[in-house]
Amino acid sequence: MDMTLEETADDIRSMRVRGAAKISRAAAQAIRDVAMAFKGNSVEDMRNILREAAVTLLGTRPSAVSLRNGVNYTLAPLHDADTNDVESLRKKVSEKADEFIARSHEALKLIGEYGSRRIPQKGIVMTHCNSQAALSAILKAHDDGKDIRVYATESRPWKQGHITARALAEAGVPVTLIVDSAIRHFIDTVDIVIVGADTVTSSGTVINKIGTSVMALCAKESRVPVIVCAETYKFSPRSARGEMVEIEERDPAEVADPGAFPGVTIANPVFDVTPPEYITAIVTEKGLISPYAAFEIIKEFEGEFK
Amino acid sequence: MDMTLEETADDIRSMRVRGAAKISRAAAQAIRDVAMAFKGNSVEDMRNILREAAVTLLGTRPSAVSLRNGVNYTLAPLHDADTNDVESLRKKVSEKADEFIARSHEALKLIGEYGSRRIPQKGIVMTHCNSQAALSAILKAHDDGKDIRVYATESRPWKQGHITARALAEAGVPVTLIVDSAIRHFIDTVDIVIVGADTVTSSGTVINKIGTSVMALCAKESRVPVIVCAETYKFSPRSARGEMVEIEERDPAEVADPGAFPGVTIANPVFDVTPPEYITAIVTEKGLISPYAAFEIIKEFEGEFK
Amino acid sequence: MDMTLEETADDIRSMRVRGAAKISRAAAQAIRDVAMAFKGNSVEDMRNILREAAVTLLGTRPSAVSLRNGVNYTLAPLHDADTNDVESLRKKVSEKADEFIARSHEALKLIGEYGSRRIPQKGIVMTHCNSQAALSAILKAHDDGKDIRVYATESRPWKQGHITARALAEAGVPVTLIVDSAIRHFIDTVDIVIVGADTVTSSGTVINKIGTSVMALCAKESRVPVIVCAETYKFSPRSARGEMVEIEERDPAEVADPGAFPGVTIANPVFDVTPPEYITAIVTEKGLISPYAAFEIIKEFEGEFK
Amino acid sequence: MDMTLEETADDIRSMRVRGAAKISRAAAQAIRDVAMAFKGNSVEDMRNILREAAVTLLGTRPSAVSLRNGVNYTLAPLHDADTNDVESLRKKVSEKADEFIARSHEALKLIGEYGSRRIPQKGIVMTHCNSQAALSAILKAHDDGKDIRVYATESRPWKQGHITARALAEAGVPVTLIVDSAIRHFIDTVDIVIVGADTVTSSGTVINKIGTSVMALCAKESRVPVIVCAETYKFSPRSARGEMVEIEERDPAEVADPGAFPGVTIANPVFDVTPPEYITAIVTEKGLISPYAAFEIIKEFEGEFK
Amino acid sequence: MDMTLEETADDIRSMRVRGAAKISRAAAQAIRDVAMAFKGNSVEDMRNILREAAVTLLGTRPSAVSLRNGVNYTLAPLHDADTNDVESLRKKVSEKADEFIARSHEALKLIGEYGSRRIPQKGIVMTHCNSQAALSAILKAHDDGKDIRVYATESRPWKQGHITARALAEAGVPVTLIVDSAIRHFIDTVDIVIVGADTVTSSGTVINKIGTSVMALCAKESRVPVIVCAETYKFSPRSARGEMVEIEERDPAEVADPGAFPGVTIANPVFDVTPPEYITAIVTEKGLISPYAAFEIIKEFEGEFK
Amino acid sequence: MDMTLEETADDIRSMRVRGAAKISRAAAQAIRDVAMAFKGNSVEDMRNILREAAVTLLGTRPSAVSLRNGVNYTLAPLHDADTNDVESLRKKVSEKADEFIARSHEALKLIGEYGSRRIPQKGIVMTHCNSQAALSAILKAHDDGKDIRVYATESRPWKQGHITARALAEAGVPVTLIVDSAIRHFIDTVDIVIVGADTVTSSGTVINKIGTSVMALCAKESRVPVIVCAETYKFSPRSARGEMVEIEERDPAEVADPGAFPGVTIANPVFDVTPPEYITAIVTEKGLISPYAAFEIIKEFEGEFK
């Protein structure tokens, strides 16, 4: 692939490439491209260029945990004392990038399998926004011949729910599109809520698309199980050191044209925080766990994801 | 006013005139106009024409309780055995219509006063959709010199929250517009939720714009009081006889263009149901009550509103 | 009817006649029979005999509120200063008895109508034990063409749920019989819980067949509405003066043969107490109310039921 | 009694006379004394002097609802158009004062009776601060031979719990004194919480000594019933018009010597607000009601207590 | 022991041998017997026969996790590449069976010890059905001189609570037998709930005898701790891969004679699902843990129990 | 340091040295002093003297987990078979004591850092009693320039909250001192609760100063996060074996002068138990975890802390 680093960074910044999994794979790929394209002889120069690439990529969405995990994973060879020459560093970084991308795809597949088993033979699923991992579980259940129907919220302001609704309809899954505020009206008939995650913290909270916590709360009120599908690289090691996940605030114009609302402030937070007590289980490629066991996942992978 | 009955009916049907209070006043006015315009001599003919007018008006939004209460109030003279001639029936219906409209305006004013007293001297209010009664309370608090800020949800699909945001900004109240699913993200800092009501039932549930119950649930979770502003003619006598309030379902095209979503169902319920346990108090023109005391209000007015 | 007072008392004591409505009607009938059978000339003698009849009847199930209300209602003429001769007392007591019985039947019919309206067009009902009032609502919904299914608990130790299951099956309502402890396993799919009441107190608690409070709690946990069907003579005026409703304890042998369990205590409480926060509404013949409005019903009827 | 108005006002202000019932009776008495002591001939002068007395008394504790109700009740004759001369006004005001005081005592007795019936034959009571009405119920239960034990909190900062503990011990009731923060540690073994009220609002909230809401919350968590003992003149008609009950803030020195804490703010709110969902019932002299029925009590007495 | 495989399978199928621990030990024993009885020379034949035995045993109660864990544990040598001859396979399988049985007995003893420490010196225990592990803890507390009383539910339809009641009475523990629906009536006075488990899943839910979840819910409502006693071989590794535990449905005739109920469906689910939020702790032989830590137990033993 | 063992024991017993961290460090130091002061030649004598020192120290506050962990840590060389002579035992014990003290200080610093990150840039903190670890986090946040205000409860009976208030005021942090029962009145405006811990059990409950559980419950009711700061040596390995943490009961005279309250019992429990569902996270020096993951911490350190 010949996409330059700047193009990838720009794609992530502008949300042309979006979704925690996609941006982290794109970043791994971009770093690999930088390593491949390096023409010099000095391994120190190469290290510096790779570090700069990391800074550029991390700056596109500074609060994205999977992006940070993807970049750190790929650049682990920088901390490898034995990697003293350009070629071996190039090779190792390239391998790490491939490995991250392969593991990401494999994780998605496993999560789809594990998650699909939670969906009843005949039942109604509700989902929010557009999560690859959640969709993977829903589509697997459909492929396995389960008789399911799905409620998809439109997910303002970007309305990524439209993508979800179309993807399900194309796959032959009966799907009903609703406005975000209609969640509680419909949740009574729902058998299971399945959503994705942007970040999972060490105490078990899940940061995901704005509105996820509202759906989880409504589900809890009606005793509907809530399944979060999340690859392990979405778990935040920094949260284990007390760090709060910063909630990204995006352009007000995504909500409404500020010019048309003189004197009105428009707020556009991208994510919200779902506490673990509203989450039945998190499905990872390492198994289905209680959200309260998140620290376990982080501890296990801390060697890899700093 | 020379607006014909059909025009009024059409305005209500198409939501050019909307809001429980406005449609019931418009209906009272329309009946008054029919009574004034009646040219015949037979009181029986007049009765029939008024009854037909009632049927037409009630058919515009069959599940609207205030509309039914307004029509019944205005047409109470139909049940008056002494009203035997055209002129006295015309006079009485006309008086009833004026009385209903005056009481509606007076109620709004009192509710504004009572409701405004619940708003702290300095605090943050959250509201949903566009309720005259709720706005009346918020603006009164502002007029009284209270230092308040307001979160207004956009209220998909009609985005009546835009009207609310503009009205507040014009009055000089600092207001922040947010998407509906951001409720829980912001509720923590909110001091009071103030919303309107379409209907109040005898067991204390409140039917209001889709999403109201979600806001009330989030408020409850964060121990934020929820005040519902509702004139007494929004209380449903029929609910005391067990009747469920039918949730109106409107055109899917209000949510998204069905043509752009082949194979996708689009659902568009207009209201949802908030249970009394999430409502701190209902402010009526007869006083501030617990929602659980709704039966009292209905019993007291049953003579008038059948 | 020529059944003697003692026979009626015995039937109630032994639960051959059981259910709050049936025993109160039987008591009214028995008092009427005593009044009719009185042969003397002294109105004082007649008063004494009627008072003794009351004592006998109230002693059969001392904690039964509807029994007390029925007896008090029928014997109200005893407090009537103008009733000075045997014939007028006989006539008035007889009329009161007929009136009570007629009102009881009428109440059942109205409750059936109002209650049935809460049942969805297509849905699943859960009920406990064998309540005439609850059955009245369920059967009315079925008669109105609603497509309903019912879960009936067996209701240990008397298994009155068997009567309910048979009555529903005979009426053509699909019904599933379950053990009492399976409530929570099935409640998720239930749309509405409908039960009867033995007693309603002034603060809104409902005393009913042991297990009712468990079903209500499970329903609350799953956001399933709970409707209690109760004639107004089941509301306890004494509870408004702080009196606790005594929970009747019946023969251990109804649960298990004590001889087969040496050293084991067997407890057999007949009723339990459901708090108002688990009850969506109480359907009475005076209308559907919040349980918290119970004091209203008691106040209104206190003139009649002391 | 020859205590001057100023002395009474000063006693209330300084909390030498305290407790909602006592201050309202003292105020009624003081107004009666003013009426008795009036020497002039002009009824207008007398009205003015009585109005001034009211202003003085209401100013001692401006947020005390029972004080306002007591003053208004006693001065109702001021609004009586027929009372045109000094003697008849003196007589009527005097009668009203006596009536208020008698009703207050009678109410306390009835509340004691009704409340005591909620206490089990053998059981553990918890109470907070020093409420005459609550003590009345506990002591009545003890007098009736019930085998009870009491936990009394010390109730910082004034430690009125010491008075409660001594009063119970003197009456022969086993009592354990605990610090306020030990509530939750002991609540598990408690059978019933009984407290008083300073004010009850139209939506059912109870304002009472700081810490009452904490005890009620802990009781709710452990499914322990909470009984509030409150004479009907503690219900606030103004709250039905939306008015918030102002929480009195007293001298920081009651908590700690400010001089010993340079740079530290000391806050000393006297009351807190208990929401109705934590209150099982309110025992009034008019009967035991759900807190949600408070509006009923207010409506009924509004003619008397404005 | 000379009981044939078929007899063991039949005993488990017909519930002559029942309880998660007993059936898994019986299965281990049966496999050992098959290994001992094998007469051939071909290790491949022996492997096939052992695999067939596993299939037969797993088929008796396909949803029983401990049965599967017991069989897998015993047959681990099948996966052992070095076990190439009949005698060594026989020896290893036999050792594994003995080891499993010994560990099961040892676990029961440790759980009894650990669990008994949670029971207060003087207190009331509630238990459901007939769990060896729960009984082990209760009897240990009694043996240690603690002054305890027990409520035992009859546990319809099999009434295994009768066995529990008798076992406790024989050991000298005061025990009260109650119907299943009386749980909430008595839970207020209970200090601790102790039950067993059929299966524990990786997200911390407990599958146990129908009604367990109802008892746990009632305990939670009254802030009574719920202790689940479960050997680690009751933890389901498959649940960590998303698999739902299938709830076994047994013969309707266990509930009521279907012939006596024409037109009535009889449902007889054996287990229900208790969510972790109602469980204070799970006592295993590896220590007392939060149910949310179940994944830890599964991870640790995954090498052994696949 | 020349403080004798007896002096240290006395200081701990009398609470001149108090707080879980301080007493465990003082105990480590005292054991070191004993080892240093030993004059004999027999390693067996030395072992005995060290064991007696342990017994003395553990007896000062028998239910203090950190004390036990500190003593066990320091005396680990007693179990070391290779330590056969006086000098090597002295050296090892001395090193262990220094190590424990150093780790304790280091833990406090890390917890301060991790905990401070949970405090918002501008916000209100509430704390209870006087916890070094909690203060460490609050002061770090202040040092980092965060704009915070603190509510400190006085913490009866010892009023250690006075120490907290003074320490914060001296550091320049705006602080408001309140009585313990005012928690719920103020919690609405609080952004985060930060407290310490005396003990953490394997199922995630926290034992801390009486009133901590009340604050946590109030925080939960208002959706305010609760952070517990606890070094890992406060986690109780014995609780993993089912052992209950005994709640220390101290001298009644600390609450009130018993002589002034004839016939009154005064109870003075020092700690209460906060269940994990009210705790958002525990901050340890090993990272921020869910309380439900406590078993993990215990398992990891069990080698060291028996």
Coordinates of C-alpha atoms in Angstrom, one line a residue, chain B residues 53-305:
Chain B
A53 CA -67.4 18.9 14.4
A54 CA -66.3 17.0 17.5
V55 CA -65.9 13.8 15.5
T56 CA -63.8 15.6 12.9
L57 CA -61.6 17.2 15.5
L58 CA -61.1 14.1 17.7
G59 CA -60.2 12.2 14.5
T60 CA -57.2 14.4 13.8
R61 CA -55.1 12.9 16.7
P62 CA -57.3 10.2 18.3
S63 CA -55.0 9.5 21.2
A64 CA -54.7 13.2 22.3
V65 CA -56.3 13.5 25.7
S66 CA -56.2 17.2 26.0
L67 CA -57.9 17.5 22.6
R68 CA -60.7 15.3 23.9
N69 CA -60.9 17.2 27.2
G70 CA -61.1 20.5 25.3
V71 CA -63.8 19.3 22.9
N72 CA -65.9 17.8 25.8
Y73 CA -65.5 20.9 27.9
T74 CA -66.7 23.1 25.1
L75 CA -69.6 20.9 24.1
A76 CA -70.8 20.3 27.7
P77 CA -74.0 22.4 26.9
L78 CA -75.1 19.6 24.5
H79 CA -75.9 17.6 27.6
D80 CA -77.8 20.5 29.2
A81 CA -81.5 19.6 29.0
D82 CA -82.5 23.3 29.4
T83 CA -80.7 24.5 26.3
N84 CA -83.6 24.1 23.9
D85 CA -83.0 26.8 21.3
V86 CA -80.3 27.7 18.8
E87 CA -79.4 31.1 20.4
S88 CA -78.9 29.8 23.9
L89 CA -76.9 26.8 22.7
R90 CA -74.7 29.1 20.6
K91 CA -74.2 31.4 23.6
K92 CA -73.4 28.6 26.0
V93 CA -71.0 26.8 23.6
S94 CA -69.3 30.1 22.8
E95 CA -68.9 30.9 26.5
K96 CA -67.5 27.5 27.3
A97 CA -65.0 27.8 24.5
D98 CA -63.9 31.2 25.8
E99 CA -63.8 29.8 29.3
F100 CA -61.6 26.9 28.2
I101 CA -59.2 29.1 26.4
A102 CA -59.0 31.5 29.3
R103 CA -58.5 28.7 31.8
S104 CA -55.8 27.2 29.6
H105 CA -53.9 30.5 29.5
E106 CA -54.4 31.1 33.2
A107 CA -53.2 27.5 34.0
L108 CA -50.0 28.1 31.9
K109 CA -49.3 31.2 33.9
L110 CA -49.8 29.6 37.3
I111 CA -47.8 26.5 36.3
G112 CA -45.0 28.9 35.2
E113 CA -45.1 30.5 38.6
Y114 CA -45.3 27.3 40.7
G115 CA -42.8 25.5 38.5
S116 CA -40.3 28.3 38.6
R117 CA -40.1 28.1 42.4
R118 CA -38.6 24.7 42.1
I119 CA -35.6 26.0 40.1
P120 CA -32.7 27.0 42.3
Q121 CA -31.3 30.5 42.5
K122 CA -28.3 29.3 40.5
G123 CA -28.5 26.1 38.7
I124 CA -28.7 24.0 35.6
V125 CA -32.0 22.8 34.0
M126 CA -32.5 20.1 31.5
T127 CA -35.5 19.9 29.2
H128 CA -36.7 17.8 26.4
C129 CA -38.6 18.7 23.2
N130 CA -40.6 22.0 23.3
S131 CA -43.2 22.3 26.0
Q132 CA -45.0 25.6 26.6
A133 CA -45.6 24.8 30.2
A134 CA -42.0 23.8 30.9
L135 CA -40.7 26.8 29.1
S136 CA -43.1 29.0 31.1
A137 CA -41.5 27.8 34.3
I138 CA -37.9 28.2 33.0
L139 CA -38.5 31.7 31.7
K140 CA -40.3 32.8 34.8
A141 CA -37.2 31.7 36.9
H142 CA -35.0 33.7 34.5
D143 CA -37.3 36.7 34.7
D144 CA -37.1 36.5 38.5
G145 CA -33.4 37.0 38.2
K146 CA -32.3 33.4 38.8
D147 CA -28.9 32.5 37.4
I148 CA -29.8 29.4 35.3
R149 CA -28.4 27.5 32.4
V150 CA -30.4 25.0 30.3
Y151 CA -29.6 21.8 28.4
A152 CA -32.0 21.3 25.5
T153 CA -32.1 18.1 23.6
E154 CA -32.7 18.3 19.9
S155 CA -35.6 15.9 20.1
R156 CA -35.5 13.8 17.0
P157 CA -37.1 13.3 14.6
W158 CA -38.9 16.7 14.5
K159 CA -36.1 18.5 16.4
Q160 CA -38.5 20.7 18.3
G161 CA -35.6 21.2 20.7
H162 CA -34.3 23.7 18.1
I163 CA -37.4 25.9 18.9
T164 CA -36.7 25.5 22.6
A165 CA -33.1 26.5 22.2
R166 CA -33.9 29.5 20.2
A167 CA -36.6 30.7 22.5
L168 CA -34.3 30.5 25.5
A169 CA -31.4 32.2 23.7
E170 CA -33.7 35.0 22.6
A171 CA -34.8 35.5 26.2
G172 CA -31.2 35.7 27.3
V173 CA -31.0 32.3 29.0
P174 CA -27.7 30.5 28.3
V175 CA -28.6 27.3 26.6
T176 CA -26.7 24.3 25.3
L177 CA -28.1 22.1 22.5
I178 CA -27.3 18.4 22.6
V179 CA -28.2 15.3 20.8
D180 CA -30.8 13.1 22.5
S181 CA -28.4 10.3 23.4
A182 CA -26.1 12.7 25.3
I183 CA -28.6 13.0 28.2
R184 CA -26.7 10.7 30.6
H185 CA -23.4 12.3 29.8
F186 CA -24.6 15.7 31.0
I187 CA -27.2 14.8 33.7
D188 CA -24.7 14.6 36.5
T189 CA -24.3 18.4 36.6
V190 CA -28.0 19.1 36.2
D191 CA -30.0 20.4 39.2
I192 CA -33.5 19.9 37.8
V193 CA -35.3 18.3 34.9
I194 CA -38.4 20.2 33.7
V195 CA -40.6 18.7 31.0
G196 CA -44.2 18.9 29.8
A197 CA -46.8 16.2 29.4
D198 CA -49.1 15.1 26.7
T199 CA -51.3 13.0 29.0
V200 CA -51.3 12.0 32.7
T201 CA -53.1 8.8 33.7
S202 CA -55.0 8.0 36.8
S203 CA -52.1 5.8 38.2
G204 CA -49.6 8.6 37.6
T205 CA -47.8 7.7 34.5
V206 CA -46.9 10.5 32.1
I207 CA -47.2 10.2 28.4
N208 CA -45.0 12.7 26.6
K209 CA -42.6 13.2 23.6
I210 CA -40.5 10.1 22.8
G211 CA -37.4 10.2 25.0
T212 CA -39.0 11.8 28.1
S213 CA -38.9 8.5 29.9
V214 CA -35.3 8.1 29.1
M215 CA -34.5 11.5 30.5
A216 CA -36.5 10.8 33.6
L217 CA -34.7 7.4 34.1
C218 CA -31.3 9.0 33.8
A219 CA -32.4 11.8 36.2
K220 CA -33.5 9.2 38.7
E221 CA -30.2 7.4 38.4
S222 CA -28.4 10.6 39.3
R223 CA -30.9 11.8 42.0
V224 CA -31.9 14.8 39.9
P225 CA -35.6 15.8 40.5
V226 CA -38.0 15.6 37.6
I227 CA -40.8 18.1 37.4
V228 CA -43.6 17.6 34.9
C229 CA -45.6 20.7 34.0
A230 CA -49.2 19.8 33.1
E231 CA -52.5 21.6 33.0
T232 CA -55.3 19.6 34.6
Y233 CA -57.0 19.0 31.3
K234 CA -54.1 16.8 30.3
F235 CA -55.2 14.2 32.9
S236 CA -57.1 11.3 31.3
P237 CA -60.4 10.3 32.9
R238 CA -60.6 7.3 30.6
S239 CA -57.4 5.9 32.1
A240 CA -59.3 5.6 35.4
R241 CA -61.5 3.1 33.6
G242 CA -58.5 1.1 32.6
E243 CA -58.0 2.4 29.2
M244 CA -54.5 2.4 27.8
V245 CA -53.2 5.5 26.2
E246 CA -52.5 4.5 22.6
I247 CA -49.0 5.6 21.5
E248 CA -49.3 7.4 18.2
E249 CA -47.1 6.1 15.4
R250 CA -46.3 8.7 12.7
D251 CA -44.8 8.7 9.2
P252 CA -41.5 6.8 9.0
A253 CA -40.3 9.5 6.5
E254 CA -40.0 11.8 9.5
V255 CA -37.1 9.6 10.7
A256 CA -35.4 8.7 7.4
D257 CA -36.3 8.4 3.7
P258 CA -37.6 4.8 3.4
G259 CA -36.6 4.7 -0.2
A260 CA -33.0 5.0 0.8
F261 CA -33.3 2.0 3.1
P262 CA -34.6 -1.0 1.2
G263 CA -35.5 -3.9 3.4
V264 CA -35.3 -1.7 6.6
T265 CA -38.4 -1.0 8.7
I266 CA -38.5 2.5 10.2
A267 CA -40.5 2.9 13.4
N268 CA -41.6 6.4 14.5
P269 CA -43.5 6.3 17.8
V270 CA -44.3 9.9 18.9
F271 CA -44.6 9.4 22.7
D272 CA -43.3 7.2 25.4
V273 CA -44.5 6.4 28.9
T274 CA -42.7 7.6 32.1
P275 CA -43.7 5.7 35.2
P276 CA -44.5 7.8 38.3
E277 CA -41.5 6.5 40.3
Y278 CA -39.2 8.7 38.1
I279 CA -41.3 11.8 38.6
T280 CA -40.7 14.0 41.6
A281 CA -43.8 16.1 41.2
I282 CA -46.4 17.3 38.7
V283 CA -47.0 21.0 38.6
T284 CA -50.7 21.8 37.7
E285 CA -52.6 25.0 38.1
K286 CA -54.3 23.4 41.1
G287 CA -51.0 22.9 42.9
L288 CA -47.9 20.8 42.9
I289 CA -48.7 17.1 43.5
S290 CA -47.1 13.7 43.5
P291 CA -47.9 11.9 40.3
Y292 CA -49.5 9.2 42.5
A293 CA -52.2 11.7 43.4
A294 CA -53.3 12.0 39.7
F295 CA -56.6 10.2 40.5
E296 CA -57.5 13.1 42.8
I297 CA -57.2 15.6 40.0
I298 CA -59.3 13.4 37.7
K299 CA -62.0 12.8 40.3
E300 CA -62.3 16.5 41.0
F301 CA -62.7 17.4 37.3
E302 CA -64.6 14.5 36.1
G303 CA -67.9 16.5 36.3
E304 CA -66.4 18.8 33.7
F305 CA -64.1 16.6 31.6

